[in-house]
Amino acid sequence: MAASDVAIGIIFLSQTMVGIWGNFHLLCHFLFLYFTGCKLRSTDLILTHLSVANFLTLLCRGVTQTMAAFGLKDFLSDFGCKLLFYLHRVGRGVSISSTCLLSVFQAITISPSISRLAELKVKAPKYIQSSIYLSWILYMLTNVIFPLYVTGKWSNKNFTSQKDFGYCSSISHGKTRDILYAALLSFLDVSCLGLMLWASSFMVFILYRHKKRVQHIHRTNASPRSSPESRATKNILLLVSTFVYFYILSCMFQVCLSVINNPNSFLVNSAALFAGCFPAVSPFLLLRCDFSASRLCFAWVRNRKTPDFIRKI
């Protein structure tokens, strides 16, 4: 085994283990708060499903990619390849839609009373659960034909156009069908991305305007610590910019894989690496973006009397 393969395997292993631990920690945190009888916020349900989707994505792609990097090339059957790639696509889609839903719901929550979104403040929490389940169903249906494009390396079928991913292969059913299917998947992802950027920009604008209105209060505060609005704005920008950065890089490599007939191992490994970056990093960003830091350790923090503006964020 070459030293480069060992290095790539260690990178995939580190990314997978860190991501699984972070999402597992985030999921256990919400389960602990739920079973201890604490009142959960509306966004906690979104974060729970986001951690499950990230967990599914890392397990189905990160573990297999790690095994392939360490030299285990033909360990999956044709059915195993189809199932793992399908679950990976569903988990990736739900991860994107959950992040989008989280941003939109937060934008509605902090919208001023004179805004058009104000009337949705009462209705929005009622539709969170149905929206999450709808995203699961939507991505399960749109990716149902994805197994047709994946086959195991042990498959006895011969295809004229086939791409090797190390442990599985993908096949082409014609450029027209491939382009239409890729456009369908891209439309869903780009729509979620556009909504998330709009919601995040709206939140930053609201927080900036709120900071200007109460600027005289912050001037009298001798503490060098930044205002809650500034910290919230930085956390929102950090989460959104991280998502957009890794998503764009992942899409670029996916497009290269689709265009190039015989992609080399560097391109295949890079595409898999960037596809797992956001699921691995997002739980730590979400824990950091929780504006009540001690809430991550003790359930009784939820019963503290804090300003509604900060708690709803």
PDB file of C-alpha atoms in Angstrom:
ATOM      1  CA  MET A   1       0.000   0.000   0.000  1.00  0.00           C
ATOM      2  CA  ALA A   2       1.390   3.382  -1.032  1.00  0.00           C
ATOM      3  CA  ALA A   3       2.035   6.082   1.533  1.00  0.00           C
ATOM      4  CA  SER A   4      -0.407   8.403  -0.244  1.00  0.00           C
ATOM      5  CA  ASP A   5      -3.200   5.844   0.168  1.00  0.00           C
ATOM      6  CA  VAL A   6      -2.451   5.578   3.879  1.00  0.00           C
ATOM      7  CA  ALA A   7      -2.521   9.370   4.234  1.00  0.00           C
ATOM      8  CA  ILE A   8      -5.839   9.593   2.390  1.00  0.00           C
ATOM      9  CA  GLY A   9      -7.260   6.812   4.539  1.00  0.00           C
ATOM     10  CA  ILE A  10      -6.215   8.602   7.728  1.00  0.00           C
ATOM     11  CA  ILE A  11      -7.826  11.836   6.495  1.00  0.00           C
ATOM     12  CA  PHE A  12     -11.115  10.093   5.703  1.00  0.00           C
ATOM     13  CA  LEU A  13     -11.002   8.202   8.995  1.00  0.00           C
ATOM     14  CA  SER A  14     -10.379  11.383  10.987  1.00  0.00           C
ATOM     15  CA  GLN A  15     -13.146  13.273   9.205  1.00  0.00           C
ATOM     16  CA  THR A  16     -15.624  10.431   9.664  1.00  0.00           C
ATOM     17  CA  MET A  17     -14.851   9.796  13.332  1.00  0.00           C
ATOM     18  CA  VAL A  18     -14.904  13.487  14.271  1.00  0.00           C
ATOM     19  CA  GLY A  19     -18.140  14.060  12.338  1.00  0.00           C
ATOM     20  CA  ILE A  20     -19.871  11.019  13.807  1.00  0.00           C
ATOM     21  CA  TRP A  21     -18.801  11.996  17.322  1.00  0.00           C
ATOM     22  CA  GLY A  22     -20.020  15.593  16.853  1.00  0.00           C
ATOM     23  CA  ASN A  23     -23.412  14.603  15.459  1.00  0.00           C
ATOM     24  CA  PHE A  24     -23.819  11.888  18.072  1.00  0.00           C
ATOM     25  CA  HIS A  25     -23.015  14.429  20.803  1.00  0.00           C
ATOM     26  CA  LEU A  26     -25.546  16.878  19.372  1.00  0.00           C
ATOM     27  CA  LEU A  27     -28.221  14.195  19.118  1.00  0.00           C
ATOM     28  CA  CYS A  28     -27.609  12.932  22.651  1.00  0.00           C
ATOM     29  CA  HIS A  29     -27.807  16.492  23.929  1.00  0.00           C
ATOM     30  CA  PHE A  30     -31.331  16.972  22.606  1.00  0.00           C
ATOM     31  CA  LEU A  31     -32.409  13.495  23.711  1.00  0.00           C
ATOM     32  CA  PHE A  32     -31.139  14.260  27.213  1.00  0.00           C
ATOM     33  CA  LEU A  33     -33.114  17.505  27.332  1.00  0.00           C
ATOM     34  CA  TYR A  34     -36.218  15.714  26.025  1.00  0.00           C
ATOM     35  CA  PHE A  35     -36.150  12.828  28.509  1.00  0.00           C
ATOM     36  CA  THR A  36     -35.401  15.122  31.447  1.00  0.00           C
ATOM     37  CA  GLY A  37     -38.660  16.952  30.801  1.00  0.00           C
ATOM     38  CA  CYS A  38     -37.189  20.260  29.647  1.00  0.00           C
ATOM     39  CA  LYS A  39     -39.134  22.455  27.317  1.00  0.00           C
ATOM     40  CA  LEU A  40     -37.495  22.160  23.917  1.00  0.00           C
ATOM     41  CA  ARG A  41     -37.304  25.039  21.497  1.00  0.00           C
ATOM     42  CA  SER A  42     -38.939  24.773  18.095  1.00  0.00           C
ATOM     43  CA  THR A  43     -35.556  24.679  16.365  1.00  0.00           C
ATOM     44  CA  ASP A  44     -34.399  21.703  18.442  1.00  0.00           C
ATOM     45  CA  LEU A  45     -36.484  19.332  16.315  1.00  0.00           C
ATOM     46  CA  ILE A  46     -34.799  20.673  13.176  1.00  0.00           C
ATOM     47  CA  LEU A  47     -31.351  20.259  14.703  1.00  0.00           C
ATOM     48  CA  THR A  48     -32.177  16.700  15.758  1.00  0.00           C
ATOM     49  CA  HIS A  49     -33.106  15.690  12.210  1.00  0.00           C
ATOM     50  CA  LEU A  50     -30.080  17.564  10.884  1.00  0.00           C
ATOM     51  CA  SER A  51     -27.774  15.535  13.122  1.00  0.00           C
ATOM     52  CA  VAL A  52     -29.472  12.291  11.999  1.00  0.00           C
ATOM     53  CA  ALA A  53     -29.056  13.262   8.331  1.00  0.00           C
ATOM     54  CA  ASN A  54     -25.394  14.172   8.855  1.00  0.00           C
ATOM     55  CA  PHE A  55     -24.842  10.940  10.759  1.00  0.00           C
ATOM     56  CA  LEU A  56     -26.373   8.969   7.878  1.00  0.00           C
ATOM     57  CA  THR A  57     -24.270  10.824   5.305  1.00  0.00           C
ATOM     58  CA  LEU A  58     -20.997  10.194   7.108  1.00  0.00           C
ATOM     59  CA  LEU A  59     -21.727   6.533   7.764  1.00  0.00           C
ATOM     60  CA  CYS A  60     -22.741   5.707   4.198  1.00  0.00           C
ATOM     61  CA  ARG A  61     -19.952   7.612   2.452  1.00  0.00           C
ATOM     62  CA  GLY A  62     -17.198   8.239   4.977  1.00  0.00           C
ATOM     63  CA  VAL A  63     -16.833   4.681   6.256  1.00  0.00           C
ATOM     64  CA  THR A  64     -16.833   3.099   2.799  1.00  0.00           C
ATOM     65  CA  GLN A  65     -14.436   5.716   1.432  1.00  0.00           C
ATOM     66  CA  THR A  66     -12.084   5.076   4.351  1.00  0.00           C
ATOM     67  CA  MET A  67     -12.127   1.313   3.748  1.00  0.00           C
ATOM     68  CA  ALA A  68     -11.467   1.836   0.044  1.00  0.00           C
ATOM     69  CA  ALA A  69      -8.531   4.154   0.796  1.00  0.00           C
ATOM     70  CA  PHE A  70      -6.954   1.483   2.981  1.00  0.00           C
ATOM     71  CA  GLY A  71      -7.094  -1.030   0.132  1.00  0.00           C
ATOM     72  CA  LEU A  72     -10.474  -2.746   0.551  1.00  0.00           C
ATOM     73  CA  LYS A  73     -11.786  -2.205  -2.953  1.00  0.00           C
ATOM     74  CA  ASP A  74     -14.345  -4.977  -3.575  1.00  0.00           C
ATOM     75  CA  PHE A  75     -16.162  -5.353  -0.249  1.00  0.00           C
ATOM     76  CA  LEU A  76     -19.644  -4.253  -1.383  1.00  0.00           C
ATOM     77  CA  SER A  77     -22.107  -6.165  -3.518  1.00  0.00           C
ATOM     78  CA  ASP A  78     -24.246  -4.575  -6.184  1.00  0.00           C
ATOM     79  CA  PHE A  79     -27.146  -4.185  -3.731  1.00  0.00           C
ATOM     80  CA  GLY A  80     -24.845  -2.750  -1.065  1.00  0.00           C
ATOM     81  CA  CYS A  81     -23.550  -0.064  -3.422  1.00  0.00           C
ATOM     82  CA  LYS A  82     -27.037   0.929  -4.495  1.00  0.00           C
ATOM     83  CA  LEU A  83     -28.305   1.088  -0.912  1.00  0.00           C
ATOM     84  CA  LEU A  84     -25.378   3.073   0.514  1.00  0.00           C
ATOM     85  CA  PHE A  85     -25.320   5.598  -2.325  1.00  0.00           C
ATOM     86  CA  TYR A  86     -29.087   6.039  -2.027  1.00  0.00           C
ATOM     87  CA  LEU A  87     -28.948   6.591   1.744  1.00  0.00           C
ATOM     88  CA  HIS A  88     -26.036   8.984   1.280  1.00  0.00           C
ATOM     89  CA  ARG A  89     -27.986  11.072  -1.207  1.00  0.00           C
ATOM     90  CA  VAL A  90     -31.075  11.133   1.026  1.00  0.00           C
ATOM     91  CA  GLY A  91     -29.013  12.131   4.068  1.00  0.00           C
ATOM     92  CA  ARG A  92     -27.209  14.841   2.107  1.00  0.00           C
ATOM     93  CA  GLY A  93     -30.488  16.260   0.817  1.00  0.00           C
ATOM     94  CA  VAL A  94     -32.147  16.306   4.226  1.00  0.00           C
ATOM     95  CA  SER A  95     -29.045  17.946   5.674  1.00  0.00           C
ATOM     96  CA  ILE A  96     -29.332  20.781   3.144  1.00  0.00           C
ATOM     97  CA  SER A  97     -33.098  21.179   3.579  1.00  0.00           C
ATOM     98  CA  SER A  98     -32.815  21.111   7.387  1.00  0.00           C
ATOM     99  CA  THR A  99     -30.195  23.855   7.325  1.00  0.00           C
ATOM    100  CA  CYS A 100     -32.446  25.868   5.035  1.00  0.00           C
ATOM    101  CA  LEU A 101     -35.473  25.288   7.276  1.00  0.00           C
ATOM    102  CA  LEU A 102     -33.477  26.324  10.328  1.00  0.00           C
ATOM    103  CA  SER A 103     -32.470  29.624   8.720  1.00  0.00           C
ATOM    104  CA  VAL A 104     -35.993  30.389   7.479  1.00  0.00           C
ATOM    105  CA  PHE A 105     -37.573  29.626  10.849  1.00  0.00           C
ATOM    106  CA  GLN A 106     -35.060  31.819  12.678  1.00  0.00           C
ATOM    107  CA  ALA A 107     -35.723  34.637  10.217  1.00  0.00           C
ATOM    108  CA  ILE A 108     -39.444  34.389  10.936  1.00  0.00           C
ATOM    109  CA  THR A 109     -38.795  34.282  14.678  1.00  0.00           C
ATOM    110  CA  ILE A 110     -36.792  37.489  14.881  1.00  0.00           C
ATOM    111  CA  SER A 111     -38.807  39.415  12.284  1.00  0.00           C
ATOM    112  CA  PRO A 112     -40.282  42.674  13.648  1.00  0.00           C
ATOM    113  CA  SER A 113     -43.993  42.972  14.403  1.00  0.00           C
ATOM    114  CA  ILE A 114     -44.531  45.316  11.447  1.00  0.00           C
ATOM    115  CA  SER A 115     -42.953  42.885   8.988  1.00  0.00           C
ATOM    116  CA  ARG A 116     -44.930  40.688   6.598  1.00  0.00           C
ATOM    117  CA  LEU A 117     -43.411  37.665   8.318  1.00  0.00           C
ATOM    118  CA  ALA A 118     -44.846  38.680  11.696  1.00  0.00           C
ATOM    119  CA  GLU A 119     -48.116  36.833  11.130  1.00  0.00           C
ATOM    120  CA  LEU A 120     -46.175  33.613  10.562  1.00  0.00           C
ATOM    121  CA  LYS A 121     -44.578  33.666  14.020  1.00  0.00           C
ATOM    122  CA  VAL A 122     -47.515  31.845  15.608  1.00  0.00           C
ATOM    123  CA  LYS A 123     -48.128  29.491  12.694  1.00  0.00           C
ATOM    124  CA  ALA A 124     -44.515  28.542  11.898  1.00  0.00           C
ATOM    125  CA  PRO A 125     -43.860  26.238  14.910  1.00  0.00           C
ATOM    126  CA  LYS A 126     -46.937  24.188  14.003  1.00  0.00           C
ATOM    127  CA  TYR A 127     -45.531  23.335  10.576  1.00  0.00           C
ATOM    128  CA  ILE A 128     -41.972  22.490  11.546  1.00  0.00           C
ATOM    129  CA  GLN A 129     -42.555  18.790  12.108  1.00  0.00           C
ATOM    130  CA  SER A 130     -44.545  18.338   8.897  1.00  0.00           C
ATOM    131  CA  SER A 131     -41.930  20.320   6.936  1.00  0.00           C
ATOM    132  CA  ILE A 132     -39.136  18.069   8.159  1.00  0.00           C
ATOM    133  CA  TYR A 133     -41.001  14.878   7.322  1.00  0.00           C
ATOM    134  CA  LEU A 134     -41.887  16.356   3.936  1.00  0.00           C
ATOM    135  CA  SER A 135     -38.204  16.954   3.202  1.00  0.00           C
ATOM    136  CA  TRP A 136     -37.414  13.320   4.055  1.00  0.00           C
ATOM    137  CA  ILE A 137     -40.174  12.083   1.758  1.00  0.00           C
ATOM    138  CA  LEU A 138     -39.216  14.488  -1.034  1.00  0.00           C
ATOM    139  CA  TYR A 139     -35.566  13.452  -1.119  1.00  0.00           C
ATOM    140  CA  MET A 140     -36.442   9.775  -0.759  1.00  0.00           C
ATOM    141  CA  LEU A 141     -38.650  10.046  -3.840  1.00  0.00           C
ATOM    142  CA  THR A 142     -36.313  12.175  -5.952  1.00  0.00           C
ATOM    143  CA  ASN A 143     -33.369   9.859  -5.278  1.00  0.00           C
ATOM    144  CA  VAL A 144     -35.282   6.631  -5.847  1.00  0.00           C
ATOM    145  CA  ILE A 145     -33.844   6.316  -9.368  1.00  0.00           C
ATOM    146  CA  PHE A 146     -30.308   7.039  -8.157  1.00  0.00           C
ATOM    147  CA  PRO A 147     -29.553   3.304  -7.614  1.00  0.00           C
ATOM    148  CA  LEU A 148     -29.998   2.844 -11.356  1.00  0.00           C
ATOM    149  CA  TYR A 149     -26.792   4.834 -11.862  1.00  0.00           C
ATOM    150  CA  VAL A 150     -24.721   2.835  -9.338  1.00  0.00           C
ATOM    151  CA  THR A 151     -23.455  -0.710  -9.532  1.00  0.00           C
ATOM    152  CA  GLY A 152     -21.031  -2.877  -7.625  1.00  0.00           C
ATOM    153  CA  LYS A 153     -17.634  -3.735  -9.018  1.00  0.00           C
ATOM    154  CA  TRP A 154     -18.556  -7.402  -8.708  1.00  0.00           C
ATOM    155  CA  SER A 155     -21.520  -6.944 -11.014  1.00  0.00           C
ATOM    156  CA  ASN A 156     -21.503  -9.239 -14.034  1.00  0.00           C
ATOM    157  CA  LYS A 157     -23.210  -6.628 -16.212  1.00  0.00           C
ATOM    158  CA  ASN A 158     -21.164  -4.924 -18.874  1.00  0.00           C
ATOM    159  CA  PHE A 159     -21.652  -1.228 -19.525  1.00  0.00           C
ATOM    160  CA  THR A 160     -20.058   0.865 -22.209  1.00  0.00           C
ATOM    161  CA  SER A 161     -19.853   3.986 -20.032  1.00  0.00           C
ATOM    162  CA  GLN A 162     -18.770   3.224 -16.483  1.00  0.00           C
ATOM    163  CA  LYS A 163     -16.839   5.236 -13.863  1.00  0.00           C
ATOM    164  CA  ASP A 164     -14.827   3.646 -11.096  1.00  0.00           C
ATOM    165  CA  PHE A 165     -15.148   5.093  -7.571  1.00  0.00           C
ATOM    166  CA  GLY A 166     -12.874   2.527  -5.927  1.00  0.00           C
ATOM    167  CA  TYR A 167     -15.481   0.375  -4.198  1.00  0.00           C
ATOM    168  CA  CYS A 168     -18.457   1.032  -6.529  1.00  0.00           C
ATOM    169  CA  SER A 169     -19.052   2.221 -10.061  1.00  0.00           C
ATOM    170  CA  SER A 170     -21.492   4.544 -11.763  1.00  0.00           C
ATOM    171  CA  ILE A 171     -23.031   4.018 -15.156  1.00  0.00           C
ATOM    172  CA  SER A 172     -24.538   6.354 -17.753  1.00  0.00           C
ATOM    173  CA  HIS A 173     -27.978   5.960 -19.312  1.00  0.00           C
ATOM    174  CA  GLY A 174     -27.473   8.616 -21.944  1.00  0.00           C
ATOM    175  CA  LYS A 175     -26.513  12.271 -21.772  1.00  0.00           C
ATOM    176  CA  THR A 176     -30.110  13.503 -22.022  1.00  0.00           C
ATOM    177  CA  ARG A 177     -31.361  11.440 -19.091  1.00  0.00           C
ATOM    178  CA  ASP A 178     -28.265  12.215 -17.047  1.00  0.00           C
ATOM    179  CA  ILE A 179     -28.635  15.968 -17.602  1.00  0.00           C
ATOM    180  CA  LEU A 180     -32.356  15.958 -16.754  1.00  0.00           C
ATOM    181  CA  TYR A 181     -31.816  13.996 -13.545  1.00  0.00           C
ATOM    182  CA  ALA A 182     -28.871  16.169 -12.515  1.00  0.00           C
ATOM    183  CA  ALA A 183     -30.975  19.290 -13.202  1.00  0.00           C
ATOM    184  CA  LEU A 184     -33.760  17.959 -10.959  1.00  0.00           C
ATOM    185  CA  LEU A 185     -31.420  17.325  -8.050  1.00  0.00           C
ATOM    186  CA  SER A 186     -29.625  20.624  -8.582  1.00  0.00           C
ATOM    187  CA  PHE A 187     -32.926  22.519  -8.613  1.00  0.00           C
ATOM    188  CA  LEU A 188     -33.835  21.244  -5.146  1.00  0.00           C
ATOM    189  CA  ASP A 189     -30.403  21.993  -3.726  1.00  0.00           C
ATOM    190  CA  VAL A 190     -30.132  25.434  -5.305  1.00  0.00           C
ATOM    191  CA  SER A 191     -33.641  26.322  -4.093  1.00  0.00           C
ATOM    192  CA  CYS A 192     -32.703  25.439  -0.528  1.00  0.00           C
ATOM    193  CA  LEU A 193     -29.452  27.339  -0.877  1.00  0.00           C
ATOM    194  CA  GLY A 194     -31.251  30.441  -2.171  1.00  0.00           C
ATOM    195  CA  LEU A 195     -33.794  30.380   0.663  1.00  0.00           C
ATOM    196  CA  MET A 196     -31.052  29.971   3.222  1.00  0.00           C
ATOM    197  CA  LEU A 197     -29.053  32.893   1.851  1.00  0.00           C
ATOM    198  CA  TRP A 198     -32.155  35.084   1.811  1.00  0.00           C
ATOM    199  CA  ALA A 199     -33.108  34.136   5.378  1.00  0.00           C
ATOM    200  CA  SER A 200     -29.581  34.640   6.672  1.00  0.00           C
ATOM    201  CA  SER A 201     -29.264  38.023   4.951  1.00  0.00           C
ATOM    202  CA  PHE A 202     -32.608  39.055   6.413  1.00  0.00           C
ATOM    203  CA  MET A 203     -31.491  38.036   9.901  1.00  0.00           C
ATOM    204  CA  VAL A 204     -28.244  39.968   9.603  1.00  0.00           C
ATOM    205  CA  PHE A 205     -30.191  43.031   8.472  1.00  0.00           C
ATOM    206  CA  ILE A 206     -32.656  42.769  11.373  1.00  0.00           C
ATOM    207  CA  LEU A 207     -29.873  42.274  13.909  1.00  0.00           C
ATOM    208  CA  TYR A 208     -27.905  45.204  12.507  1.00  0.00           C
ATOM    209  CA  ARG A 209     -30.933  47.493  12.642  1.00  0.00           C
ATOM    210  CA  HIS A 210     -31.735  46.357  16.169  1.00  0.00           C
ATOM    211  CA  LYS A 211     -28.179  47.091  17.219  1.00  0.00           C
ATOM    212  CA  LYS A 212     -28.444  50.614  15.845  1.00  0.00           C
ATOM    213  CA  ARG A 213     -31.655  51.238  17.771  1.00  0.00           C
ATOM    214  CA  VAL A 214     -30.174  50.202  21.109  1.00  0.00           C
ATOM    215  CA  GLN A 215     -26.711  51.557  20.473  1.00  0.00           C
ATOM    216  CA  HIS A 216     -27.023  54.093  23.271  1.00  0.00           C
ATOM    217  CA  ILE A 217     -27.596  51.234  25.732  1.00  0.00           C
ATOM    218  CA  HIS A 218     -24.429  49.446  24.683  1.00  0.00           C
ATOM    219  CA  ARG A 219     -22.404  52.636  24.981  1.00  0.00           C
ATOM    220  CA  THR A 220     -23.175  52.830  28.698  1.00  0.00           C
ATOM    221  CA  ASN A 221     -22.012  49.260  29.193  1.00  0.00           C
ATOM    222  CA  ALA A 222     -18.395  49.211  30.360  1.00  0.00           C
ATOM    223  CA  SER A 223     -17.940  45.537  29.530  1.00  0.00           C
ATOM    224  CA  PRO A 224     -15.563  44.940  26.599  1.00  0.00           C
ATOM    225  CA  ARG A 225     -17.681  41.982  25.493  1.00  0.00           C
ATOM    226  CA  SER A 226     -19.473  42.487  22.193  1.00  0.00           C
ATOM    227  CA  SER A 227     -23.230  42.925  22.073  1.00  0.00           C
ATOM    228  CA  PRO A 228     -25.598  39.947  21.678  1.00  0.00           C
ATOM    229  CA  GLU A 229     -26.574  41.245  18.229  1.00  0.00           C
ATOM    230  CA  SER A 230     -22.951  41.266  17.076  1.00  0.00           C
ATOM    231  CA  ARG A 231     -22.331  37.753  18.366  1.00  0.00           C
ATOM    232  CA  ALA A 232     -25.523  36.495  16.735  1.00  0.00           C
ATOM    233  CA  THR A 233     -24.608  38.121  13.425  1.00  0.00           C
ATOM    234  CA  LYS A 234     -21.115  36.598  13.462  1.00  0.00           C
ATOM    235  CA  ASN A 235     -22.480  33.128  14.251  1.00  0.00           C
ATOM    236  CA  ILE A 236     -25.063  33.321  11.477  1.00  0.00           C
ATOM    237  CA  LEU A 237     -22.473  34.466   8.963  1.00  0.00           C
ATOM    238  CA  LEU A 238     -20.090  31.722  10.086  1.00  0.00           C
ATOM    239  CA  LEU A 239     -22.657  28.968   9.648  1.00  0.00           C
ATOM    240  CA  VAL A 240     -23.920  30.210   6.286  1.00  0.00           C
ATOM    241  CA  SER A 241     -20.485  30.962   4.834  1.00  0.00           C
ATOM    242  CA  THR A 242     -19.203  27.535   5.890  1.00  0.00           C
ATOM    243  CA  PHE A 243     -22.171  25.814   4.301  1.00  0.00           C
ATOM    244  CA  VAL A 244     -21.894  27.797   1.043  1.00  0.00           C
ATOM    245  CA  TYR A 245     -18.128  27.296   0.849  1.00  0.00           C
ATOM    246  CA  PHE A 246     -18.209  23.513   1.234  1.00  0.00           C
ATOM    247  CA  TYR A 247     -21.335  23.164  -0.883  1.00  0.00           C
ATOM    248  CA  ILE A 248     -19.822  25.055  -3.816  1.00  0.00           C
ATOM    249  CA  LEU A 249     -16.594  23.060  -3.624  1.00  0.00           C
ATOM    250  CA  SER A 250     -18.547  19.807  -3.452  1.00  0.00           C
ATOM    251  CA  CYS A 251     -20.658  20.791  -6.480  1.00  0.00           C
ATOM    252  CA  MET A 252     -17.567  21.734  -8.484  1.00  0.00           C
ATOM    253  CA  PHE A 253     -16.001  18.326  -7.930  1.00  0.00           C
ATOM    254  CA  GLN A 254     -19.310  16.565  -8.614  1.00  0.00           C
ATOM    255  CA  VAL A 255     -19.599  18.382 -11.934  1.00  0.00           C
ATOM    256  CA  CYS A 256     -16.052  17.353 -12.812  1.00  0.00           C
ATOM    257  CA  LEU A 257     -16.895  13.740 -12.009  1.00  0.00           C
ATOM    258  CA  SER A 258     -19.942  13.931 -14.258  1.00  0.00           C
ATOM    259  CA  VAL A 259     -18.075  15.467 -17.185  1.00  0.00           C
ATOM    260  CA  ILE A 260     -14.829  13.460 -17.084  1.00  0.00           C
ATOM    261  CA  ASN A 261     -15.185   9.921 -18.383  1.00  0.00           C
ATOM    262  CA  ASN A 262     -12.289   8.364 -16.475  1.00  0.00           C
ATOM    263  CA  PRO A 263     -11.703  10.448 -13.320  1.00  0.00           C
ATOM    264  CA  ASN A 264      -8.485   9.788 -11.431  1.00  0.00           C
ATOM    265  CA  SER A 265      -8.294   8.844  -7.769  1.00  0.00           C
ATOM    266  CA  PHE A 266      -7.432  12.406  -6.695  1.00  0.00           C
ATOM    267  CA  LEU A 267     -10.674  13.771  -8.156  1.00  0.00           C
ATOM    268  CA  VAL A 268     -12.746  10.958  -6.669  1.00  0.00           C
ATOM    269  CA  ASN A 269     -11.199  11.345  -3.210  1.00  0.00           C
ATOM    270  CA  SER A 270     -11.471  15.148  -3.284  1.00  0.00           C
ATOM    271  CA  ALA A 271     -15.164  14.978  -4.188  1.00  0.00           C
ATOM    272  CA  ALA A 272     -15.833  12.550  -1.342  1.00  0.00           C
ATOM    273  CA  LEU A 273     -13.762  14.609   1.110  1.00  0.00           C
ATOM    274  CA  PHE A 274     -15.560  17.910   0.446  1.00  0.00           C
ATOM    275  CA  ALA A 275     -18.937  16.155   0.435  1.00  0.00           C
ATOM    276  CA  GLY A 276     -18.317  15.112   4.036  1.00  0.00           C
ATOM    277  CA  CYS A 277     -16.894  18.407   5.303  1.00  0.00           C
ATOM    278  CA  PHE A 278     -20.143  20.157   6.197  1.00  0.00           C
ATOM    279  CA  PRO A 279     -21.745  17.106   7.885  1.00  0.00           C
ATOM    280  CA  ALA A 280     -18.575  16.760   9.954  1.00  0.00           C
ATOM    281  CA  VAL A 281     -18.185  20.441  10.849  1.00  0.00           C
ATOM    282  CA  SER A 282     -21.827  21.548  11.201  1.00  0.00           C
ATOM    283  CA  PRO A 283     -22.543  19.988  14.636  1.00  0.00           C
ATOM    284  CA  PHE A 284     -19.669  21.934  16.197  1.00  0.00           C
ATOM    285  CA  LEU A 285     -20.862  25.145  14.515  1.00  0.00           C
ATOM    286  CA  LEU A 286     -24.401  24.510  15.741  1.00  0.00           C
ATOM    287  CA  LEU A 287     -23.185  23.955  19.284  1.00  0.00           C
ATOM    288  CA  ARG A 288     -21.187  27.160  19.027  1.00  0.00           C
ATOM    289  CA  CYS A 289     -24.152  29.057  17.599  1.00  0.00           C
ATOM    290  CA  ASP A 290     -26.336  28.150  20.553  1.00  0.00           C
ATOM    291  CA  PHE A 291     -26.316  31.519  22.264  1.00  0.00           C
ATOM    292  CA  SER A 292     -26.875  30.102  25.736  1.00  0.00           C
ATOM    293  CA  ALA A 293     -23.571  28.281  26.138  1.00  0.00           C
ATOM    294  CA  SER A 294     -24.258  26.656  29.482  1.00  0.00           C
ATOM    295  CA  ARG A 295     -27.423  25.190  27.960  1.00  0.00           C
ATOM    296  CA  LEU A 296     -25.233  22.578  26.306  1.00  0.00           C
ATOM    297  CA  CYS A 297     -24.234  21.157  29.674  1.00  0.00           C
ATOM    298  CA  PHE A 298     -27.155  21.582  32.076  1.00  0.00           C
ATOM    299  CA  ALA A 299     -30.837  21.160  31.292  1.00  0.00           C
ATOM    300  CA  TRP A 300     -31.987  23.587  33.952  1.00  0.00           C
ATOM    301  CA  VAL A 301     -30.538  26.526  32.016  1.00  0.00           C
ATOM    302  CA  ARG A 302     -33.691  26.459  29.865  1.00  0.00           C
ATOM    303  CA  ASN A 303     -35.721  27.604  32.842  1.00  0.00           C
ATOM    304  CA  ARG A 304     -33.621  30.727  33.376  1.00  0.00           C
ATOM    305  CA  LYS A 305     -35.172  34.092  32.658  1.00  0.00           C
ATOM    306  CA  THR A 306     -33.330  35.465  29.669  1.00  0.00           C
ATOM    307  CA  PRO A 307     -34.499  38.058  27.136  1.00  0.00           C
ATOM    308  CA  ASP A 308     -36.953  36.683  24.588  1.00  0.00           C
ATOM    309  CA  PHE A 309     -34.897  38.104  21.739  1.00  0.00           C
ATOM    310  CA  ILE A 310     -31.832  36.061  22.647  1.00  0.00           C
ATOM    311  CA  ARG A 311     -33.718  32.870  23.521  1.00  0.00           C
ATOM    312  CA  LYS A 312     -35.603  32.783  20.248  1.00  0.00           C
ATOM    313  CA  ILE A 313     -32.397  32.976  18.256  1.00  0.00           C
TER     314      ILE A 313
END
